[in-house]
């Protein structure tokens, strides 16, 4: 029996780098990893958001630091990783969750609009994984990419996001194969709609939109931040030590209905 599984100090001594960690789902993950004992380093574009998030984490007794960088800028991501290593030491956990989203039908989406989301979500994920690779403690390091059900469920108005997140999942699996032999696990979480997030504020701007979305979810509710954070903690902890190249879908059963339910929520 493995005594280290599910202890309250499960992640004590672990260092986590979290791209896009200054708000929403990724901040929820940072908090969860932190309360389980990890030191957490946040990276996003806004230093003000990072400072506020660090303050929030410290109120939970979490050792936290961070710096601003845009995931689209590989050199900036490398510098941020380097800074994290200087502050905390080698990385044990790397979460890549920076993303951009807006609703735009493909016929109205500019080339730059499409490119912008692919640059942030997909290229940004490669940048984070690639920059962190040289600094992760091997074996037993873990990378976790934040995908979305749009990766495998076609959603009108989300061509850019669907394409980018499908790429994130393919990238996750290739890295898992290439880096697995060195003891680096690479997994992803694909959340469905999550309550109280910027993403859902953009996808379901009105009560009518939200009511339709709920009909496309068998549990008839959005996920709580904590449910995604618990999934992340599982994958990043010894409890998830044999998961590699896996995408855990946390969506209340939404994707079991197929893309039709999601699409219907948008039509009419
Ligand atoms: P959010 O609060 O807006 O989180 C996005 C984070 O990424 C922010 O910290 C943002 O901070 C950062 N960011 C954005 N662009 C960046 C860039 N170019 N470089 C560096 N950092 C950048 O949104 P969320 O809804 O919680 O989403 C978080 C993740 O969950 C995303 O990967 C999203 O695709 C995924 N997801 C969300 C849902 C949902 O229901 N919300 C469902 C499925 C998947 P700055 O503004 O400071 O850069
Ligand atoms: N509809 C259609 N096109 C849009 C759009 C919208 N709502 N919002 C932005 N775009 C287009 C812009 O018009 C621009 O294209 P153009 O040059 O052809 O006009 C392109 O996208 C880039 O926009 P810009 O505002 O310059 O990008 P940015 O790098 O400043 O911001 C975004 C990136 C657009 C993704 C912005 O929404 C963002 O920062 N999002 C982060 C937070 C977030 O989305 N959270 C939810 C995560 S699930």
Short mmCIF file of C-alpha atoms and ligand atoms in Angstrom, two decimals:
data_model
loop_
_atom_site.label_atom_id
_atom_site.label_comp_id
_atom_site.label_asym_id
_atom_site.label_seq_id
_atom_site.Cartn_x
_atom_site.Cartn_y
_atom_site.Cartn_z
CA UNK A 1 0.00 0.00 0.00
CA UNK A 2 1.26 3.48 -0.87
CA UNK A 3 1.07 5.55 2.28
CA UNK A 4 1.74 8.85 0.55
CA UNK A 5 -1.55 8.83 -1.41
CA UNK A 6 -4.26 11.26 -0.15
CA UNK A 7 -2.30 12.73 2.77
CA UNK A 8 -3.13 16.37 3.57
CA UNK A 9 0.50 17.35 2.88
CA UNK A 10 0.44 15.34 -0.34
CA UNK A 11 2.39 17.92 -2.36
CA UNK A 12 4.75 19.21 0.33
CA UNK A 13 8.15 19.97 -1.19
CA UNK A 14 6.72 20.23 -4.72
CA UNK A 15 7.09 23.32 -6.90
CA UNK A 16 4.31 24.20 -9.32
CA UNK A 17 4.49 26.62 -12.26
CA UNK A 18 1.05 27.71 -13.43
CA UNK A 19 0.65 29.58 -16.71
CA UNK A 20 -2.61 31.53 -16.76
CA UNK A 21 -2.73 31.13 -13.00
CA UNK A 22 -3.92 34.61 -12.04
CA UNK A 23 -7.66 33.91 -12.26
CA UNK A 24 -10.49 31.45 -12.69
CA UNK A 25 -9.90 27.74 -13.11
CA UNK A 26 -6.11 27.96 -13.06
CA UNK A 27 -6.10 30.04 -9.87
CA UNK A 28 -8.44 27.43 -8.38
CA UNK A 29 -5.88 24.77 -9.32
CA UNK A 30 -3.05 26.87 -7.82
CA UNK A 31 -4.99 27.17 -4.59
CA UNK A 32 -5.69 23.45 -4.41
CA UNK A 33 -2.07 22.47 -5.13
CA UNK A 34 -0.98 25.09 -2.58
CA UNK A 35 -3.22 23.90 0.25
CA UNK A 36 -1.87 20.40 -0.39
CA UNK A 37 1.62 21.77 0.30
CA UNK A 38 3.06 22.84 -3.07
CA UNK A 39 4.80 26.16 -3.62
CA UNK A 40 3.08 27.87 -6.53
CA UNK A 41 4.40 30.31 -9.14
CA UNK A 42 1.85 32.19 -11.27
CA UNK A 43 2.41 33.56 -14.75
CA UNK A 44 -0.01 35.64 -16.83
CA UNK A 45 0.05 38.96 -18.71
CA UNK A 46 -1.17 41.27 -15.97
CA UNK A 47 1.13 41.91 -13.02
CA UNK A 48 -1.80 43.46 -11.12
CA UNK A 49 -3.84 40.26 -11.48
CA UNK A 50 -0.84 38.20 -10.40
CA UNK A 51 -0.25 40.38 -7.33
CA UNK A 52 -3.91 40.07 -6.30
CA UNK A 53 -3.85 36.30 -6.81
CA UNK A 54 -0.64 35.92 -4.79
CA UNK A 55 -2.24 37.92 -1.96
CA UNK A 56 -5.27 35.62 -2.10
CA UNK A 57 -3.08 32.49 -2.00
CA UNK A 58 -0.97 33.80 0.88
CA UNK A 59 -4.14 34.28 2.92
CA UNK A 60 -4.51 30.49 2.69
CA UNK A 61 -0.94 30.09 4.01
CA UNK A 62 0.35 29.15 0.57
CA UNK A 63 3.90 29.98 -0.50
CA UNK A 64 3.31 31.88 -3.75
CA UNK A 65 5.22 34.04 -6.22
CA UNK A 66 4.81 35.03 -9.86
CA UNK A 67 5.72 37.24 -12.77
CA UNK A 68 4.11 38.65 -15.89
CA UNK A 69 4.66 37.14 -19.33
CA UNK A 70 2.62 36.52 -22.46
CA UNK A 71 2.50 32.81 -23.41
CA UNK A 72 2.74 33.82 -27.09
CA UNK A 73 6.29 35.10 -26.47
CA UNK A 74 8.60 32.09 -26.06
CA UNK A 75 11.51 34.13 -24.69
CA UNK A 76 9.23 35.69 -22.07
CA UNK A 77 7.93 32.27 -21.03
CA UNK A 78 11.50 30.97 -20.72
CA UNK A 79 12.40 33.94 -18.50
CA UNK A 80 9.35 33.32 -16.31
CA UNK A 81 10.26 29.65 -15.89
CA UNK A 82 13.83 30.65 -15.06
CA UNK A 83 12.53 33.13 -12.46
CA UNK A 84 10.37 30.41 -10.90
CA UNK A 85 13.38 28.09 -10.65
CA UNK A 86 15.42 30.86 -9.01
CA UNK A 87 12.68 31.49 -6.44
CA UNK A 88 11.57 27.93 -5.67
CA UNK A 89 13.95 25.47 -7.39
CA UNK A 90 13.31 22.75 -10.01
CA UNK A 91 9.73 22.22 -11.14
CA UNK A 92 7.61 19.22 -10.15
CA UNK A 93 4.29 20.37 -11.61
CA UNK A 94 3.68 22.49 -14.70
CA UNK A 95 0.13 23.63 -15.48
CA UNK A 96 -0.55 25.26 -18.83
CA UNK A 97 -3.95 26.94 -18.82
CA UNK A 98 -3.65 30.38 -20.39
CA UNK A 99 -6.39 30.83 -22.95
CA UNK A 100 -8.47 33.32 -24.86
CA UNK A 101 -12.07 32.89 -25.91
CA UNK A 102 -14.84 34.85 -27.55
CA UNK A 103 -17.83 33.77 -29.60
CA UNK A 104 -17.53 34.50 -33.32
CA UNK A 105 -19.09 32.61 -36.24
CA UNK A 106 -16.36 31.47 -38.63
CA UNK A 107 -17.67 33.62 -41.47
CA UNK A 108 -17.17 36.70 -39.26
CA UNK A 109 -13.93 35.61 -37.60
CA UNK A 110 -10.87 37.45 -38.94
CA UNK A 111 -7.66 35.63 -39.71
CA UNK A 112 -6.03 37.44 -36.80
CA UNK A 113 -8.89 36.49 -34.46
CA UNK A 114 -8.41 32.81 -35.29
CA UNK A 115 -4.62 33.13 -35.05
CA UNK A 116 -4.78 34.96 -31.72
CA UNK A 117 -6.63 32.13 -29.97
CA UNK A 118 -4.45 29.43 -31.55
CA UNK A 119 -1.36 31.41 -30.52
CA UNK A 120 -2.48 31.70 -26.90
CA UNK A 121 -4.05 28.26 -26.36
CA UNK A 122 -1.98 25.95 -28.55
CA UNK A 123 1.34 27.67 -29.26
CA UNK A 124 1.30 28.99 -25.69
CA UNK A 125 0.89 25.46 -24.33
CA UNK A 126 3.83 24.27 -26.42
CA UNK A 127 5.90 27.24 -25.19
CA UNK A 128 5.15 26.47 -21.55
CA UNK A 129 5.84 22.72 -21.84
CA UNK A 130 8.97 23.28 -23.94
CA UNK A 131 10.43 25.99 -21.69
CA UNK A 132 9.68 23.98 -18.54
CA UNK A 133 11.10 20.73 -19.95
CA UNK A 134 14.71 21.62 -19.11
CA UNK A 135 13.76 22.55 -15.54
CA UNK A 136 11.48 19.74 -14.39
CA UNK A 137 12.70 17.31 -11.79
CA UNK A 138 13.02 13.89 -13.41
CA UNK A 139 11.60 11.35 -12.82
CA UNK A 140 8.18 12.06 -11.27
CA UNK A 141 7.48 15.46 -12.82
CA UNK A 142 4.01 16.13 -14.10
CA UNK A 143 2.68 18.48 -16.76
CA UNK A 144 -1.01 19.28 -16.99
CA UNK A 145 -2.56 21.09 -19.94
CA UNK A 146 -6.01 22.65 -19.69
CA UNK A 147 -8.11 21.70 -22.67
CA UNK A 148 -11.91 21.98 -23.04
CA UNK A 149 -14.71 19.79 -24.36
CA UNK A 150 -14.57 21.94 -27.51
CA UNK A 151 -11.49 19.85 -28.43
CA UNK A 152 -13.75 16.99 -29.47
CA UNK A 153 -17.22 18.58 -29.58
CA UNK A 154 -17.86 20.92 -32.49
CA UNK A 155 -19.44 24.14 -31.20
CA UNK A 156 -20.73 26.90 -33.48
CA UNK A 157 -18.97 30.21 -32.86
CA UNK A 158 -15.94 28.38 -31.50
CA UNK A 159 -13.95 27.32 -34.60
CA UNK A 160 -10.81 28.96 -33.22
CA UNK A 161 -11.19 27.38 -29.75
CA UNK A 162 -12.15 23.93 -31.07
CA UNK A 163 -9.11 23.89 -33.37
CA UNK A 164 -6.74 25.19 -30.69
CA UNK A 165 -7.89 22.81 -27.94
CA UNK A 166 -7.86 19.80 -30.31
CA UNK A 167 -4.23 20.74 -30.90
CA UNK A 168 -3.58 20.96 -27.17
CA UNK A 169 -4.85 17.39 -26.72
CA UNK A 170 -2.77 16.05 -29.62
CA UNK A 171 0.30 17.85 -28.28
CA UNK A 172 -0.34 16.42 -24.80
CA UNK A 173 -0.30 12.87 -26.15
CA UNK A 174 2.87 13.32 -28.22
CA UNK A 175 4.74 14.86 -25.28
CA UNK A 176 3.54 12.03 -23.06
CA UNK A 177 5.13 9.53 -25.43
CA UNK A 178 8.36 11.49 -25.95
CA UNK A 179 8.93 12.48 -22.32
CA UNK A 180 7.36 9.53 -20.52
CA UNK A 181 10.57 7.48 -20.65
CA UNK A 182 12.26 10.24 -18.62
CA UNK A 183 9.57 10.04 -15.96
CA UNK A 184 7.68 13.15 -17.07
CA UNK A 185 3.94 12.55 -17.19
CA UNK A 186 1.93 14.82 -19.50
CA UNK A 187 -1.85 14.86 -19.15
CA UNK A 188 -4.78 17.18 -19.78
CA UNK A 189 -8.14 18.02 -18.28
CA UNK A 190 -11.05 18.86 -20.57
CA UNK A 191 -13.60 20.74 -18.47
CA UNK A 192 -17.14 21.37 -19.57
CA UNK A 193 -18.78 24.59 -18.37
CA UNK A 194 -17.42 25.83 -15.02
CA UNK A 195 -19.43 28.11 -12.72
CA UNK A 196 -18.29 31.67 -12.06
CA UNK A 197 -15.61 31.83 -14.75
CA UNK A 198 -14.63 34.34 -17.41
CA UNK A 199 -14.97 31.58 -20.00
CA UNK A 200 -18.64 30.96 -19.23
CA UNK A 201 -19.37 34.67 -18.92
CA UNK A 202 -18.27 34.86 -22.56
CA UNK A 203 -20.00 31.67 -23.74
CA UNK A 204 -23.31 32.13 -21.92
CA UNK A 205 -23.75 35.88 -21.55
CA UNK A 206 -27.49 35.71 -20.77
CA UNK A 207 -29.72 33.62 -18.50
CA UNK A 208 -31.38 32.23 -21.65
CA UNK A 209 -28.02 30.98 -22.96
CA UNK A 210 -27.22 29.42 -19.60
CA UNK A 211 -30.61 27.67 -19.35
CA UNK A 212 -30.04 26.13 -22.80
CA UNK A 213 -26.54 25.02 -21.90
CA UNK A 214 -27.81 23.33 -18.76
CA UNK A 215 -30.16 21.21 -20.88
CA UNK A 216 -27.04 19.89 -22.67
CA UNK A 217 -25.52 18.68 -19.39
CA UNK A 218 -26.91 15.49 -17.83
CA UNK A 219 -26.09 16.70 -14.30
CA UNK A 220 -27.99 19.95 -15.11
CA UNK A 221 -25.31 22.12 -13.51
CA UNK A 222 -21.94 23.63 -14.30
CA UNK A 223 -18.83 22.26 -12.57
CA UNK A 224 -17.54 24.06 -9.48
CA UNK A 225 -13.98 25.43 -9.61
CA UNK A 226 -13.07 22.97 -6.88
CA UNK A 227 -14.14 20.00 -8.99
CA UNK A 228 -11.65 20.92 -11.71
CA UNK A 229 -9.00 21.69 -9.08
CA UNK A 230 -9.54 18.29 -7.42
CA UNK A 231 -9.14 16.60 -10.81
CA UNK A 232 -5.88 18.51 -11.30
CA UNK A 233 -4.64 17.58 -7.83
CA UNK A 234 -5.40 13.93 -8.54
CA UNK A 235 -3.46 13.93 -11.82
CA UNK A 236 -0.50 15.81 -10.30
CA UNK A 237 -0.28 13.69 -7.15
CA UNK A 238 1.03 10.18 -6.52
CA UNK A 239 -2.60 9.03 -6.85
CA UNK A 240 -2.35 9.77 -10.57
CA UNK A 241 1.12 8.35 -11.03
CA UNK A 242 0.21 5.91 -13.82
CA UNK A 243 -1.73 8.45 -15.90
CA UNK A 244 0.23 9.65 -18.91
CA UNK A 245 -1.15 11.02 -22.20
CA UNK A 246 -4.61 11.01 -20.66
CA UNK A 247 -7.34 13.62 -21.10
CA UNK A 248 -9.70 13.55 -18.15
CA UNK A 249 -13.08 14.95 -19.13
CA UNK A 250 -14.82 16.73 -16.24
CA UNK A 251 -18.12 17.91 -17.70
CA UNK A 252 -21.09 16.46 -15.80
CA UNK A 253 -21.66 14.05 -18.68
CA UNK A 254 -22.08 16.79 -21.29
CA UNK A 255 -19.89 15.12 -23.89
CA UNK A 256 -21.72 11.80 -23.57
CA UNK A 257 -24.59 13.56 -25.37
CA UNK A 258 -22.25 14.39 -28.26
CA UNK A 259 -21.79 17.78 -29.88
CA UNK A 260 -25.46 18.09 -30.80
CA UNK A 261 -26.58 19.15 -27.34
CA UNK A 262 -23.93 21.81 -27.09
CA UNK A 263 -24.68 23.08 -30.59
CA UNK A 264 -28.43 23.21 -29.86
CA UNK A 265 -27.68 25.42 -26.88
CA UNK A 266 -26.31 27.97 -29.29
CA UNK A 267 -28.85 27.81 -32.08
CA UNK A 268 -32.01 29.89 -32.30
P1 LIG B 1 -9.71 33.16 -17.14
O1 LIG B 1 -10.07 33.44 -15.71
O2 LIG B 1 -9.82 34.27 -18.12
O3 LIG B 1 -8.24 32.53 -17.17
C1 LIG B 1 -7.36 32.72 -18.23
C2 LIG B 1 -6.01 33.03 -17.64
O4 LIG B 1 -5.05 33.08 -18.70
C3 LIG B 1 -5.94 34.36 -16.92
O5 LIG B 1 -5.13 34.21 -15.78
C4 LIG B 1 -5.25 35.29 -17.93
O6 LIG B 1 -4.57 36.31 -17.19
C5 LIG B 1 -4.33 34.31 -18.62
N1 LIG B 1 -3.98 34.68 -19.99
C6 LIG B 1 -4.80 34.99 -21.01
N2 LIG B 1 -4.11 35.26 -22.11
C7 LIG B 1 -2.80 35.10 -21.78
C8 LIG B 1 -1.59 35.24 -22.50
N3 LIG B 1 -1.58 35.61 -23.78
N4 LIG B 1 -0.42 34.99 -21.84
C9 LIG B 1 -0.41 34.64 -20.54
N5 LIG B 1 -1.54 34.49 -19.81
C10 LIG B 1 -2.72 34.73 -20.44
O7 LIG B 1 -10.59 31.99 -17.76
P2 LIG B 1 -11.17 30.58 -17.25
O8 LIG B 1 -12.56 30.53 -17.75
O9 LIG B 1 -10.89 30.32 -15.82
O10 LIG B 1 -10.32 29.56 -18.17
C11 LIG B 1 -9.13 28.96 -17.71
C12 LIG B 1 -8.78 27.75 -18.56
O11 LIG B 1 -9.83 26.79 -18.49
C13 LIG B 1 -8.58 28.05 -20.04
O12 LIG B 1 -7.56 27.22 -20.55
C14 LIG B 1 -9.91 27.66 -20.64
O13 LIG B 1 -9.82 27.36 -22.01
C15 LIG B 1 -10.23 26.44 -19.81
N6 LIG B 1 -11.65 26.08 -19.79
C16 LIG B 1 -12.56 26.92 -19.20
C17 LIG B 1 -13.88 26.54 -19.12
C18 LIG B 1 -14.89 27.40 -18.41
O14 LIG B 1 -16.03 26.95 -18.20
N7 LIG B 1 -14.53 28.58 -17.98
C19 LIG B 1 -14.30 25.33 -19.68
C20 LIG B 1 -13.36 24.52 -20.32
C21 LIG B 1 -12.04 24.90 -20.35
P3 LIG B 1 -4.08 37.70 -17.85
O15 LIG B 1 -5.32 38.41 -18.28
O16 LIG B 1 -3.33 38.37 -16.73
O17 LIG B 1 -3.18 37.35 -18.98
N1 LIG B 2 -15.26 38.71 -31.88
C1 LIG B 2 -14.55 38.63 -33.03
N2 LIG B 2 -13.23 38.89 -33.11
C2 LIG B 2 -12.60 39.25 -31.97
C3 LIG B 2 -13.27 39.35 -30.74
C4 LIG B 2 -14.66 39.08 -30.71
N3 LIG B 2 -15.38 39.15 -29.58
N4 LIG B 2 -12.37 39.73 -29.79
C5 LIG B 2 -11.19 39.85 -30.40
N5 LIG B 2 -11.33 39.56 -31.71
C6 LIG B 2 -10.31 39.65 -32.74
C7 LIG B 2 -9.85 41.09 -32.90
O1 LIG B 2 -10.75 41.81 -33.72
C8 LIG B 2 -8.47 40.90 -33.51
O2 LIG B 2 -8.54 40.62 -34.88
P1 LIG B 2 -8.31 41.79 -36.01
O3 LIG B 2 -6.91 42.29 -35.84
O4 LIG B 2 -8.54 41.10 -37.31
O5 LIG B 2 -9.33 42.85 -35.74
C9 LIG B 2 -7.97 39.64 -32.83
O6 LIG B 2 -9.12 38.95 -32.34
C10 LIG B 2 -7.03 39.93 -31.69
O7 LIG B 2 -7.71 40.80 -30.79
P2 LIG B 2 -6.92 41.64 -29.70
O8 LIG B 2 -7.93 42.35 -28.86
O9 LIG B 2 -5.84 42.45 -30.35
O10 LIG B 2 -6.19 40.45 -28.91
P3 LIG B 2 -5.48 40.47 -27.49
O11 LIG B 2 -4.25 39.70 -27.68
O12 LIG B 2 -5.41 41.83 -26.91
O13 LIG B 2 -6.55 39.66 -26.56
C11 LIG B 2 -8.27 37.98 -26.66
C12 LIG B 2 -6.80 38.29 -26.76
C13 LIG B 2 -8.99 38.55 -27.87
C14 LIG B 2 -8.42 36.45 -26.68
C15 LIG B 2 -8.92 38.59 -25.38
O14 LIG B 2 -10.29 38.31 -25.37
C16 LIG B 2 -8.27 38.10 -24.10
O15 LIG B 2 -7.28 38.65 -23.68
N6 LIG B 2 -8.82 37.01 -23.47
C17 LIG B 2 -8.26 36.43 -22.22
C18 LIG B 2 -9.34 36.07 -21.23
C19 LIG B 2 -10.28 35.01 -21.76
O16 LIG B 2 -10.60 34.96 -22.94
N7 LIG B 2 -10.77 34.19 -20.83
C20 LIG B 2 -11.59 33.07 -21.14
C21 LIG B 2 -10.75 31.84 -21.30
S1 LIG B 2 -11.77 30.45 -21.70
#
